[in-house]
Amino acid sequence: MNVHQLQRALNGLVDRVDTPAPIVVRDVMQRNIDRMQAFAVEHGLGLRPHVKTHKCVEIGRLQVEAGAVGVTAGNVGEAEVFAAAGFDDIFLAYPVWPSGTKGKRIRRLAKTARLRVGVDNIAAIDALADAMGDEPDRLQVVVEVDCGARRSGAPPEAAGGLATAARKRGLVPAGVYTYPGHGCFGPDSREPAAQDQEGALTTAVRSLADVGVTAEVVSAGSTPTVAFATGSVITEIRPGEYVFCDLDNTRIGACDEDQIALFVAATVVSDWVPDQVILDVGTKALGREGSPEKGYGGIAGHNAVLAKLNEYHGFLALPGGESRPRVGSVIPVAPNHVCPVVNSFEELIVTDRSGTSVERWPVAARGLLS
Amino acid sequence: MNVHQLQRALNGLVDRVDTPAPIVVRDVMQRNIDRMQAFAVEHGLGLRPHVKTHKCVEIGRLQVEAGAVGVTAGNVGEAEVFAAAGFDDIFLAYPVWPSGTKGKRIRRLAKTARLRVGVDNIAAIDALADAMGDEPDRLQVVVEVDCGARRSGAPPEAAGGLATAARKRGLVPAGVYTYPGHGCFGPDSREPAAQDQEGALTTAVRSLADVGVTAEVVSAGSTPTVAFATGSVITEIRPGEYVFCDLDNTRIGACDEDQIALFVAATVVSDWVPDQVILDVGTKALGREGSPEKGYGGIAGHNAVLAKLNEYHGFLALPGGESRPRVGSVIPVAPNHVCPVVNSFEELIVTDRSGTSVERWPVAARGLLS
């Protein structure tokens, strides 16, 4: 979709949509969904998209209709929303500590869906088993290993010990997963991180085999590295951002600008300062994903970036010669990182290129963090 | 409140609260409310707190009960929530462009509350007057002027022209306001910014007088500069963050650490990496308010900071010698900037020092950005 079509679509929406608002271009999104599904099928992988990026049941359904094997959630609340909407295969890819009411909630979830939960330490394994009471076998656990992101995850060679601990408590150790977070820093970081991921998962699978556990699930992330995640040990991939794409992914070569399917419509509200206009989009809409160097959001089809953000004000820097949009005009902002953006809104405005068809899809899992 | 009391309160809550969760210590918050009210009274100013920081009707009521003259909102949605809850004096301190349905919404609001709206250009004045139809006199407008923040706001000497334009269209020009955003960068920036604010407002008031408009409202922001906003021309102050305080305000000397009334309770979920543990609090809870130098959130009573954030993972760096909290323990995270935090949650967990009394107050205006 070119930027003129996008601006026309935006202009078609301006009487019906209050800004800032997240605009999803449906056919661009559908091509993203189909493209990733085709990639997964081509490489014999299951696609288990991460719902944190869209938090929207309608989009999850499109992904499953296209052939996704299930969904990935980042916390119990996201899992609950999708389970309540009928999704019956959910991987909570996070080392949840079941404090507060999370234990009860996980136990309930495990009855309504085929639920897998991440674990990376024995204390959490015990706490989850305690929470499952007399039915630990209803909960599958997937051992998280670190592949270089230095975040959560046990050393890959420790995976067998954790699987054993789970089995002792009656839980069902289903496999291993990791997240190659060190693969999103630049174009050259993607493939090495994917290789680290392959190596770590291979070691972890062997560690499970050594204790007599077959890894049914060998799960890999992420949109930046997925193109290289075609090693033979991996069974499924968990990318999230691909559904909308964003500028950070284009910068590292994980997608093209014409794959960006989500823009934030913002209105010019003030234009007194030379070489700048103020948009009604700020950190509460976009998050603060960026830097002084790359800015905090781009403008589709232009070189201008948001140089600075306050909570409700976006400072759009206009390089010399760049035409100055009038107060009242609506501008399509392309996010640097799309996940926080969706989480800022109650609903997505889903349209086509002409801006005539408009649907409003609730961000059903919005604000669910626990 | 000292950190041992805070930790005890947190431990008292751990079975009832799923993390991450925003914990408000009620009596610390009440002292903040009373302290700012006393300051305003002492200097003959009206206190009109900004609701964007708490977005919570219960807290707005405490502020009004303490003596606030009304509330300040940052967008139409925030104004609507508080008007619906009975707040009858609302200043939408933002140069709203009434596109989409905003015009109708503003017109409705102007019937239910004494509503003031910010303006900084003639096009928006005309658009607001158009939206008010045959009853423009129900809408008071307040001219925004720039005092050095280089954000929105007309040059102060242009205020009279804008007031005249408003009056010609039948709107009611009520006064002037500004926001000294350049006063939050460091301890030494606060007083100079407040002086700029005084100067700009004085010029603006004179500009209004020159066209025969009395500035009933001369409105100043913000928590970082309010201590110096005691010049004789100012009639009201609009600070928001003071109600909870945060680490950024303590760093610039606008409040003390023991005034911090909001913490995010977070659980340690992983501890494999030396000198680090992972908390279940990330950018979706805290925003990305910080820097590599100061970190992205502090830990009450400790030197440790969150060195890095992903969406659901907080990387807590533990300097050598710092004791290592166990997986499953709950940690009170002090935000750098509190406004985005509240906007991440559905409800505030309001407790006292013992953690025995727990109330849940909805973040009623959560996620309202337009």
XYZ file of C-alpha atoms in Angstrom:
740
model
C 0.000 0.000 0.000
C 1.484 3.334 -0.939
C 1.336 6.406 1.182
C -1.149 8.244 -1.016
C -3.637 5.416 -0.558
C -2.997 5.524 3.167
C -3.525 9.277 3.377
C -6.731 8.943 1.335
C -7.958 6.225 3.699
C -7.156 8.442 6.677
C -8.948 11.421 5.149
C -11.962 9.177 4.561
C -12.038 8.323 8.267
C -11.540 11.757 9.737
C -15.187 12.443 10.575
C -15.682 9.152 12.337
C -12.502 8.665 14.279
C -11.177 10.728 17.180
C -7.412 11.010 17.284
C -5.070 9.587 18.312
C -6.407 6.304 16.957
C -4.822 3.033 15.797
C -5.679 2.347 12.155
C -5.194 -1.175 10.850
C -5.122 -1.741 7.093
C -6.793 -5.087 6.840
C -5.470 -6.449 3.588
C -1.870 -5.533 4.437
C -2.319 -7.325 7.764
C -3.862 -10.369 6.049
C -0.886 -10.610 3.693
C 1.416 -10.530 6.722
C -0.613 -13.331 8.311
C -0.558 -15.424 5.130
C 3.113 -14.785 4.433
C 4.254 -15.978 7.850
C 1.930 -18.985 7.691
C 3.358 -19.941 4.299
C 6.891 -19.580 5.676
C 6.057 -21.858 8.584
C 4.456 -24.481 6.355
C 7.366 -24.353 3.916
C 9.779 -25.181 6.741
C 7.639 -27.765 8.498
C 7.071 -25.526 11.509
C 3.981 -24.848 13.547
C 3.123 -21.144 13.753
C 1.979 -20.091 17.215
C 1.636 -16.317 16.991
C 2.191 -14.181 20.095
C -1.038 -12.369 20.979
C 0.678 -9.635 23.008
C 1.160 -7.676 19.789
C -2.534 -7.438 18.920
C -4.410 -8.564 22.074
C -7.406 -8.864 19.741
C -9.574 -11.944 19.414
C -10.594 -11.182 15.821
C -6.959 -11.101 14.730
C -6.145 -14.268 16.637
C -8.985 -15.962 14.755
C -7.588 -14.818 11.405
C -4.246 -16.314 12.384
C -5.800 -19.644 13.402
C -7.973 -19.709 10.282
C -4.806 -19.257 8.232
C -3.353 -22.344 9.917
C -1.756 -21.323 13.216
C -1.439 -24.267 15.634
C -2.553 -22.170 18.596
C -1.541 -18.916 20.265
C 1.193 -17.681 22.588
C 0.392 -15.472 25.561
C 2.674 -13.350 27.736
C 0.675 -13.456 30.974
C -2.293 -15.188 32.584
C -4.759 -12.426 31.681
C -3.984 -12.656 27.958
C -4.392 -16.427 28.130
C -7.756 -16.059 29.884
C -9.158 -13.661 27.309
C -8.279 -15.940 24.424
C -9.442 -19.081 26.226
C -12.783 -17.397 26.944
C -13.040 -16.609 23.233
C -12.663 -20.280 22.375
C -8.941 -20.626 21.689
C -8.159 -24.114 22.952
C -4.389 -24.352 22.523
C -2.449 -21.753 24.469
C 1.217 -21.527 25.399
C 1.889 -19.064 28.202
C 5.516 -18.559 27.221
C 6.617 -16.921 30.460
C 8.112 -18.272 33.712
C 5.008 -17.472 35.734
C 5.238 -17.351 39.511
C 1.741 -18.355 40.655
C 1.318 -15.926 43.548
C -1.844 -14.048 44.422
C -4.692 -15.625 42.495
C -2.577 -16.746 39.532
C -2.401 -20.337 40.766
C -6.191 -20.706 40.818
C -6.483 -18.953 37.480
C -3.947 -21.266 35.869
C -5.722 -24.295 37.267
C -9.018 -23.062 35.799
C -7.387 -22.334 32.456
C -5.870 -25.794 32.298
C -9.424 -27.173 32.307
C -10.714 -25.029 29.451
C -7.780 -25.197 27.057
C -4.737 -27.276 26.329
C -2.461 -25.036 28.394
C 1.326 -24.980 28.463
C 3.223 -22.763 30.889
C 6.880 -21.795 30.929
C 9.177 -22.736 33.833
C 12.828 -21.991 34.476
C 13.410 -22.937 38.138
C 12.438 -25.621 40.642
C 10.716 -23.281 43.095
C 8.220 -22.222 40.425
C 7.708 -25.837 39.356
C 6.801 -26.694 42.945
C 4.545 -23.666 43.272
C 2.696 -24.555 40.046
C 2.294 -28.158 41.146
C 0.913 -26.964 44.500
C -1.546 -24.739 42.636
C -2.733 -27.667 40.476
C -3.692 -29.620 43.606
C -4.759 -33.186 42.747
C -4.638 -32.670 38.980
C -1.065 -31.680 38.099
C -1.218 -33.825 34.983
C -3.592 -31.298 33.423
C -0.748 -28.796 33.148
C 2.010 -29.116 30.592
C 5.201 -27.233 31.376
C 7.786 -26.105 28.878
C 11.306 -25.484 30.143
C 12.673 -22.073 29.263
C 16.365 -21.974 28.414
C 18.599 -19.010 27.765
C 20.264 -18.770 24.364
C 22.138 -15.513 24.925
C 19.460 -12.914 25.668
C 20.519 -13.115 29.342
C 16.939 -12.624 30.422
C 14.971 -15.543 31.897
C 15.743 -19.168 31.102
C 17.947 -21.845 32.601
C 21.257 -22.918 31.052
C 20.286 -25.379 28.276
C 22.124 -28.267 29.945
C 19.978 -27.779 33.064
C 16.744 -28.451 31.161
C 16.710 -32.164 31.979
C 16.899 -31.501 35.705
C 13.935 -29.159 35.535
C 11.930 -31.622 33.448
C 12.662 -34.302 36.035
C 11.521 -32.020 38.848
C 8.292 -31.329 36.972
C 7.643 -34.998 36.331
C 8.257 -35.819 40.030
C 5.465 -33.419 40.950
C 3.074 -34.917 38.424
C 3.241 -32.054 35.906
C 3.777 -32.956 32.256
C 7.104 -31.752 30.824
C 6.289 -31.091 27.166
C 9.493 -29.594 25.810
C 11.677 -26.520 25.704
C 11.561 -22.923 24.511
C 13.719 -19.854 24.293
C 13.644 -16.226 23.190
C 16.550 -14.826 21.128
C 16.211 -11.274 22.425
C 19.741 -10.414 21.389
C 18.668 -10.697 17.758
C 16.792 -7.429 17.505
C 19.629 -4.925 17.757
C 20.566 -4.614 14.131
C 20.480 -6.430 10.806
C 23.686 -8.302 11.615
C 22.447 -9.557 14.955
C 19.531 -11.596 13.610
C 21.277 -14.619 12.154
C 23.850 -15.116 14.925
C 21.068 -14.943 17.499
C 19.070 -17.506 15.535
C 22.119 -19.772 15.486
C 22.503 -19.358 19.245
C 18.838 -20.257 19.546
C 19.308 -23.418 17.489
C 22.299 -24.431 19.562
C 20.628 -23.831 22.893
C 17.475 -25.688 21.917
C 19.478 -28.622 20.586
C 21.378 -28.907 23.871
C 18.158 -28.601 25.841
C 16.425 -31.321 23.828
C 19.352 -33.638 24.418
C 19.267 -32.833 28.127
C 15.612 -33.853 28.233
C 16.329 -37.042 26.288
C 19.026 -37.924 28.839
C 16.332 -38.091 31.532
C 13.875 -39.933 29.326
C 11.689 -36.983 28.345
C 10.757 -36.491 24.711
C 10.553 -32.831 23.760
C 7.244 -32.683 21.920
C 7.541 -28.897 21.764
C 10.729 -27.091 20.708
C 9.594 -23.506 20.492
C 11.477 -20.539 19.064
C 10.800 -16.780 18.910
C 10.767 -13.946 17.366
C 9.866 -11.766 14.378
C 13.428 -10.428 13.963
C 15.001 -13.917 13.916
C 12.269 -16.123 12.524
C 13.610 -16.066 8.966
C 16.642 -17.982 10.239
C 14.796 -20.303 12.632
C 14.614 -23.197 10.228
C 16.948 -25.583 12.013
C 15.698 -29.128 12.202
C 15.219 -29.255 15.968
C 12.590 -26.489 16.106
C 8.913 -27.526 15.949
C 7.164 -24.179 16.314
C 7.767 -20.435 16.088
C 6.209 -17.686 18.225
C 6.616 -14.364 16.385
C 4.239 -11.562 17.302
C 5.136 -8.295 15.593
C 4.952 -9.650 12.051
C 1.186 -9.249 12.026
C 1.522 -5.452 11.867
C 5.258 -4.886 11.360
C 6.857 -1.661 12.521
C 9.793 0.632 11.763
C 12.231 -1.161 14.076
C 11.663 -4.377 12.143
C 12.132 -2.608 8.816
C 15.380 -1.060 10.094
C 16.843 -4.472 10.827
C 15.557 -5.993 7.604
C 12.913 -8.254 9.146
C 10.169 -6.672 7.028
C 9.613 -3.988 4.376
C 7.913 -0.650 4.915
C 5.004 -1.651 2.711
C 4.228 -4.468 5.166
C 3.427 -2.004 7.931
C -0.269 -2.544 8.677
C -0.810 -0.333 11.720
C -0.543 3.433 11.883
C -1.612 5.876 14.541
C -3.795 8.618 13.093
C -2.827 11.893 14.764
C -4.034 15.469 14.261
C -1.840 18.556 13.957
C -2.949 20.771 16.878
C -0.329 23.508 16.984
C 2.174 25.021 14.549
C 3.768 28.069 16.175
C 7.349 26.785 16.469
C 9.419 26.978 13.255
C 10.380 23.636 11.691
C 7.950 21.810 13.971
C 4.295 20.987 14.422
C 2.635 19.379 17.424
C 0.547 16.227 16.951
C -1.969 14.916 19.478
C -0.042 11.673 19.869
C 2.355 11.188 22.781
C 3.893 8.531 24.992
C 0.522 7.409 26.261
C -0.297 6.311 22.703
C 3.110 5.275 21.329
C 5.133 4.435 24.387
C 8.636 5.839 24.419
C 10.168 3.458 21.925
C 13.006 5.215 20.203
C 15.983 7.454 20.706
C 17.013 11.016 19.939
C 18.846 9.621 16.897
C 16.017 7.695 15.241
C 13.113 9.564 16.793
C 10.032 8.111 18.466
C 7.869 7.345 15.458
C 7.949 7.975 11.740
C 5.528 9.542 9.314
C 4.481 7.203 6.541
C 5.933 8.308 3.235
C 7.988 11.166 4.634
C 11.381 11.669 6.134
C 9.988 13.518 9.132
C 10.139 11.837 12.542
C 8.730 12.572 15.956
C 11.802 14.087 17.600
C 10.325 14.202 21.094
C 7.258 13.011 22.964
C 5.394 14.258 25.984
C 2.372 12.349 27.242
C -0.193 13.901 24.867
C 2.016 15.973 22.580
C 4.204 14.717 19.723
C 6.901 17.059 18.457
C 7.095 16.465 14.702
C 10.342 17.883 13.378
C 10.036 19.168 9.823
C 13.358 19.240 8.034
C 13.890 22.349 5.966
C 11.893 22.250 2.763
C 9.479 19.624 4.053
C 5.933 20.884 3.538
C 4.167 22.029 6.678
C 0.848 20.290 7.409
C -1.939 22.615 8.508
C -3.521 22.572 11.937
C -6.376 20.081 11.730
C -4.767 17.768 9.203
C -4.485 14.086 10.066
C -1.093 12.406 9.829
C -0.339 8.657 9.773
C 2.332 7.900 12.355
C 4.250 4.651 11.870
C 5.331 3.242 15.241
C 8.906 2.232 15.916
C 7.675 -0.661 18.070
C 4.070 -1.658 17.578
C 3.375 -3.788 20.693
C 3.017 -0.948 23.237
C 0.827 1.002 20.803
C -1.981 -1.520 20.608
C -1.929 -1.785 24.392
C -2.723 1.940 24.607
C -6.108 1.719 22.933
C -9.535 0.267 23.610
C -10.183 -0.713 20.017
C -8.522 -0.988 16.635
C -10.027 0.871 13.671
C -9.825 -1.683 10.897
C -10.195 -0.346 7.403
C -9.332 -1.008 3.818
C -7.375 1.160 1.429
C -10.293 3.421 0.583
C -11.179 4.202 4.174
C -14.841 3.521 3.446
C -15.235 0.249 5.305
C -14.594 0.681 9.006
C -14.797 -1.961 11.695
C -13.918 -1.514 15.329
C -12.263 -4.538 16.907
C -11.853 -4.474 20.689
C -8.347 -4.787 22.074
C -9.839 -7.399 24.372
C -6.667 -8.207 26.301
C -5.699 -4.552 26.625
C -4.020 -3.677 29.900
C -3.880 -7.240 31.146
C -0.455 -7.582 32.671
C -0.872 -10.229 35.373
C 6.853 5.795 55.319
C 10.005 3.765 55.594
C 10.873 0.899 53.347
C 10.401 -1.774 56.023
C 6.807 -0.678 56.483
C 6.359 -0.727 52.730
C 7.796 -4.219 52.386
C 5.559 -5.426 55.244
C 2.532 -3.923 53.525
C 3.511 -5.640 50.301
C 4.001 -8.989 52.014
C 0.573 -8.560 53.572
C -0.955 -8.172 50.121
C 0.819 -10.964 48.305
C -2.031 -13.492 48.474
C -4.612 -11.075 47.176
C -2.830 -9.180 44.484
C -1.500 -10.480 41.170
C 1.679 -8.791 39.993
C 2.555 -6.457 38.490
C 0.164 -4.226 40.415
C 0.110 -0.519 41.350
C 0.070 -0.083 45.127
C -0.976 3.287 46.516
C -0.182 4.102 50.142
C -3.187 6.121 51.097
C -1.907 8.228 53.948
C 1.251 9.223 52.068
C -0.956 10.245 49.143
C -3.297 12.202 51.454
C -0.355 14.124 52.893
C 0.713 15.013 49.365
C -2.802 16.219 48.619
C -2.960 18.300 51.808
C 0.547 19.690 51.418
C -0.101 21.018 47.912
C -3.479 22.412 48.942
C -1.879 24.247 51.878
C 0.786 25.643 49.559
C -1.868 26.919 47.164
C -3.895 28.520 49.950
C -0.801 30.113 51.464
C -0.050 31.814 48.157
C -3.604 32.764 47.266
C -3.742 30.346 44.358
C -6.463 27.993 43.215
C -5.302 24.386 42.976
C -6.664 22.630 39.891
C -4.926 19.233 39.899
C -4.245 17.453 36.623
C -6.171 14.187 36.530
C -3.942 12.562 33.890
C -1.645 11.392 36.701
C -4.265 9.364 38.574
C -7.233 9.100 36.133
C -9.191 8.013 39.213
C -12.447 9.559 40.363
C -11.884 8.655 44.030
C -8.597 10.540 44.060
C -10.095 13.526 42.257
C -12.741 13.652 44.974
C -10.093 13.656 47.715
C -8.425 16.574 45.960
C -11.666 18.537 45.662
C -12.613 17.735 49.277
C -9.243 19.134 50.332
C -10.101 22.380 48.547
C -9.206 22.086 44.856
C -11.149 24.562 42.680
C -11.779 21.964 39.982
C -9.744 19.568 37.859
C -7.540 19.739 34.785
C -7.886 17.201 31.980
C -5.539 16.383 29.091
C -8.117 15.185 26.568
C -11.862 15.014 25.993
C -12.183 11.460 27.319
C -10.638 12.344 30.684
C -12.956 15.348 30.930
C -15.988 13.154 30.155
C -15.170 10.597 32.823
C -14.847 13.221 35.524
C -17.892 15.170 34.363
C -19.934 11.955 34.468
C -18.729 11.443 38.040
C -20.061 14.850 39.032
C -17.040 17.106 38.699
C -18.546 20.378 37.538
C -15.497 22.567 36.917
C -13.113 21.188 34.305
C -10.280 22.804 32.385
C -9.249 20.820 29.320
C -5.769 22.338 29.208
C -4.942 21.252 25.673
C -5.309 22.894 22.259
C -7.983 20.461 21.121
C -8.776 20.190 17.419
C -12.448 19.151 17.384
C -12.351 16.637 14.531
C -14.196 13.329 14.443
C -16.781 13.354 17.195
C -14.812 15.636 19.521
C -16.856 18.696 18.566
C -20.130 17.050 19.601
C -18.551 15.676 22.737
C -17.234 19.076 23.764
C -20.608 20.641 23.159
C -22.259 18.009 25.380
C -19.627 18.494 28.067
C -20.135 22.243 28.069
C -23.726 21.599 29.154
C -22.872 19.339 32.082
C -19.930 21.178 33.577
C -18.331 24.582 33.572
C -15.892 23.672 30.814
C -12.813 25.559 29.675
C -10.803 24.464 26.661
C -7.354 25.510 25.519
C -6.778 27.267 22.177
C -3.618 28.447 20.480
C -4.653 29.245 16.899
C -7.508 30.829 14.984
C -8.370 27.756 12.922
C -9.115 25.785 16.085
C -11.108 28.689 17.537
C -13.278 28.688 14.414
C -13.638 24.908 14.498
C -14.686 24.975 18.172
C -17.188 27.756 17.500
C -18.608 25.745 14.590
C -18.962 22.743 16.886
C -20.839 24.791 19.507
C -23.484 25.713 16.945
C -25.915 28.278 18.320
C -24.525 28.200 21.845
C -20.862 29.262 21.636
C -21.244 31.263 24.824
C -21.425 28.024 26.785
C -17.755 27.375 26.068
C -14.979 29.260 27.778
C -11.648 29.254 25.989
C -8.268 29.827 27.577
C -5.444 30.991 25.337
C -2.329 28.854 25.539
C 0.944 30.730 25.323
C 4.475 29.420 25.083
C 6.889 30.329 27.857
C 9.929 28.474 26.558
C 8.881 24.832 26.392
C 8.624 25.222 22.585
C 5.665 22.899 22.512
C 2.172 24.254 21.877
C 1.137 27.811 22.699
C 1.139 31.126 20.857
C 3.703 33.841 21.516
C 2.411 35.673 24.629
C 1.941 38.957 22.738
C -0.406 37.172 20.313
C -2.844 36.239 23.085
C -5.022 39.311 22.590
C -5.542 38.547 18.910
C -6.699 35.030 19.723
C -9.021 36.282 22.466
C -10.518 38.731 19.990
C -11.050 35.957 17.440
C -12.794 33.861 20.084
C -15.034 36.706 21.152
C -15.988 37.439 17.518
C -17.256 33.874 17.223
C -19.271 34.124 20.422
C -16.964 31.990 22.555
C -15.993 33.318 25.990
C -12.274 34.121 26.342
C -11.589 33.423 30.019
C -7.841 33.897 30.305
C -4.460 32.433 29.575
C -2.358 29.381 30.479
C 1.028 27.894 29.828
C 3.151 24.858 30.634
C 6.790 25.325 31.693
C 7.976 22.009 30.283
C 11.586 23.186 30.217
C 11.569 23.157 34.019
C 11.788 19.420 34.546
C 15.302 18.728 33.304
C 17.235 19.217 36.492
C 17.175 21.000 39.842
C 18.568 24.185 38.309
C 15.982 24.341 35.554
C 12.963 24.693 37.813
C 13.213 28.297 38.982
C 14.281 29.817 35.641
C 11.390 28.041 33.917
C 9.003 29.362 36.571
C 10.321 32.866 35.920
C 9.801 32.405 32.187
C 6.284 31.260 32.990
C 5.604 34.380 35.084
C 6.944 36.623 32.330
C 4.973 34.964 29.561
C 1.712 35.007 31.519
C 2.197 38.661 32.456
C 2.695 39.602 28.803
C -0.303 37.522 27.795
C -2.567 39.115 30.423
C -1.536 42.552 29.201
C -2.212 41.496 25.607
C -5.744 40.500 26.613
C -6.270 43.759 28.507
C -5.234 45.692 25.389
C -8.255 44.215 23.581
C -10.593 44.711 26.498
C -10.569 41.145 27.832
C -10.057 40.545 31.543
C -8.063 37.383 32.223
C -10.181 35.705 34.879
C -7.932 32.641 34.668
C -4.138 32.833 34.645
C -3.156 29.193 34.892
C 0.300 27.748 35.528
C 1.787 24.196 35.594
C 3.615 21.925 36.842
C 4.806 19.811 39.776
C 8.516 20.519 39.072
C 7.995 24.316 38.958
C 5.031 24.901 41.224
C 7.139 25.824 44.252
C 8.267 28.934 42.349
C 4.902 29.763 40.758
C 3.925 32.338 43.322
C 4.098 35.426 41.166
C 1.200 37.808 41.593
C -0.297 37.367 38.123
C -1.025 33.630 38.507
C -4.501 32.648 39.755
C -4.310 28.841 39.648
C -1.820 25.987 39.399
C -2.264 22.675 37.575
C 0.294 20.175 38.972
C -0.457 16.495 38.522
C 2.434 14.301 39.656
C 2.577 15.643 43.205
C -0.271 13.383 44.252
C 1.980 10.307 44.006
C 5.442 11.770 43.407
C 8.079 9.742 41.600
C 11.837 9.342 41.338
C 12.278 11.951 38.580
C 10.701 14.556 40.842
C 12.909 13.566 43.762
C 15.977 13.808 41.521
C 15.205 17.414 40.674
C 14.268 18.291 44.233
C 10.539 18.762 43.677
C 9.717 16.172 46.338
C 11.366 13.796 48.828
C 11.565 10.028 48.520
C 9.285 9.570 51.507
C 6.526 11.374 49.597
C 6.391 8.642 46.978
C 2.908 7.156 47.343
C 2.755 4.736 44.394
C 4.875 1.641 43.864
C 4.522 -1.204 41.431
C 4.552 -4.562 43.200
C 6.557 -7.001 41.078
C 7.547 -10.635 41.600
C 10.993 -12.128 41.048
C 10.423 -14.808 38.379
C 13.933 -15.802 37.329
C 17.411 -15.640 38.852
C 19.809 -17.538 36.600
C 21.985 -14.618 35.434
C 24.668 -13.475 37.923
C 24.148 -10.013 39.420
C 20.597 -9.862 38.062
C 17.090 -11.089 38.705
C 14.084 -10.801 36.415
C 10.906 -9.147 37.707
C 7.482 -9.507 36.076
C 7.277 -5.779 35.435
C 8.178 -4.344 32.034
C 7.444 -1.472 29.681
C 3.777 -2.352 29.494
C 3.539 -1.533 33.200
C 6.151 1.197 33.667
C 6.515 2.723 30.231
C 10.077 3.325 29.137
C 10.795 6.337 31.285
C 14.477 6.431 31.999
C 17.894 5.995 30.509
C 20.779 3.544 30.676
C 22.401 5.906 33.192
C 19.577 6.247 35.715
C 17.742 3.042 34.896
C 14.027 2.551 34.265
C 12.713 2.322 37.804
C 14.138 2.120 41.299
C 13.654 -0.275 44.168
C 12.345 1.411 47.292
C 15.019 1.438 49.957
C 17.774 -0.032 47.830
C 20.363 1.152 45.398
C 19.345 -1.362 42.786
C 17.673 -0.128 39.624
C 15.954 -1.731 36.667
C 18.768 -1.587 34.129
C 16.662 -2.701 31.178
C 13.036 -3.414 30.338
C 11.321 -5.681 27.862
C 7.533 -5.697 27.659
C 6.900 -8.155 30.520
C 10.408 -8.599 31.931
C 12.326 -6.179 34.143
C 16.068 -6.695 34.441
C 16.961 -5.801 38.010
C 20.696 -5.250 38.271
C 22.093 -6.218 41.652
C 25.337 -4.444 42.444
C 27.947 -6.679 44.028
C 27.157 -7.376 47.621
C 23.485 -6.477 47.283
C 21.420 -9.326 48.672
C 19.705 -11.461 46.073
C 15.902 -11.735 46.447
C 14.523 -15.250 45.957
C 12.255 -16.266 43.123
C 8.713 -15.595 44.318
C 9.548 -12.590 46.464
C 7.647 -9.351 45.858
C 9.591 -6.168 45.281
C 8.292 -2.560 45.430
C 9.367 -0.758 42.281
C 9.391 3.052 42.457
C 8.607 4.551 39.036
C 10.804 7.190 37.483
C 7.725 8.872 35.981
C 4.416 7.917 37.529
C 1.891 9.134 34.910
C 2.366 6.318 32.351
C 2.266 3.720 35.141
C -1.262 4.447 36.306
C -2.407 4.413 32.686
C -1.203 0.801 32.401
C -3.602 -0.627 34.955
C -7.306 -1.199 35.389
C -7.338 -0.406 39.091
C -5.197 0.948 41.882
C -4.640 -1.181 44.990
C -5.013 1.340 47.795
C -3.654 0.272 51.138
C -2.320 1.567 54.385
C 1.048 0.920 55.951
C 0.069 -2.458 57.385
C -1.231 -3.876 54.142
C -4.363 -5.111 55.900
C -6.867 -2.670 54.489
C -7.160 -2.999 50.753
C -9.421 -1.059 48.432
C -9.492 -1.271 44.664
C -10.140 2.034 42.935
C -10.807 1.891 39.202
C -8.516 3.860 36.925
C -11.703 5.144 35.339
C -10.063 7.307 32.691
C -7.503 4.662 31.816
C -6.602 4.506 28.172
C -8.666 7.524 27.192
C -6.483 9.460 24.804
C -8.945 11.295 22.550
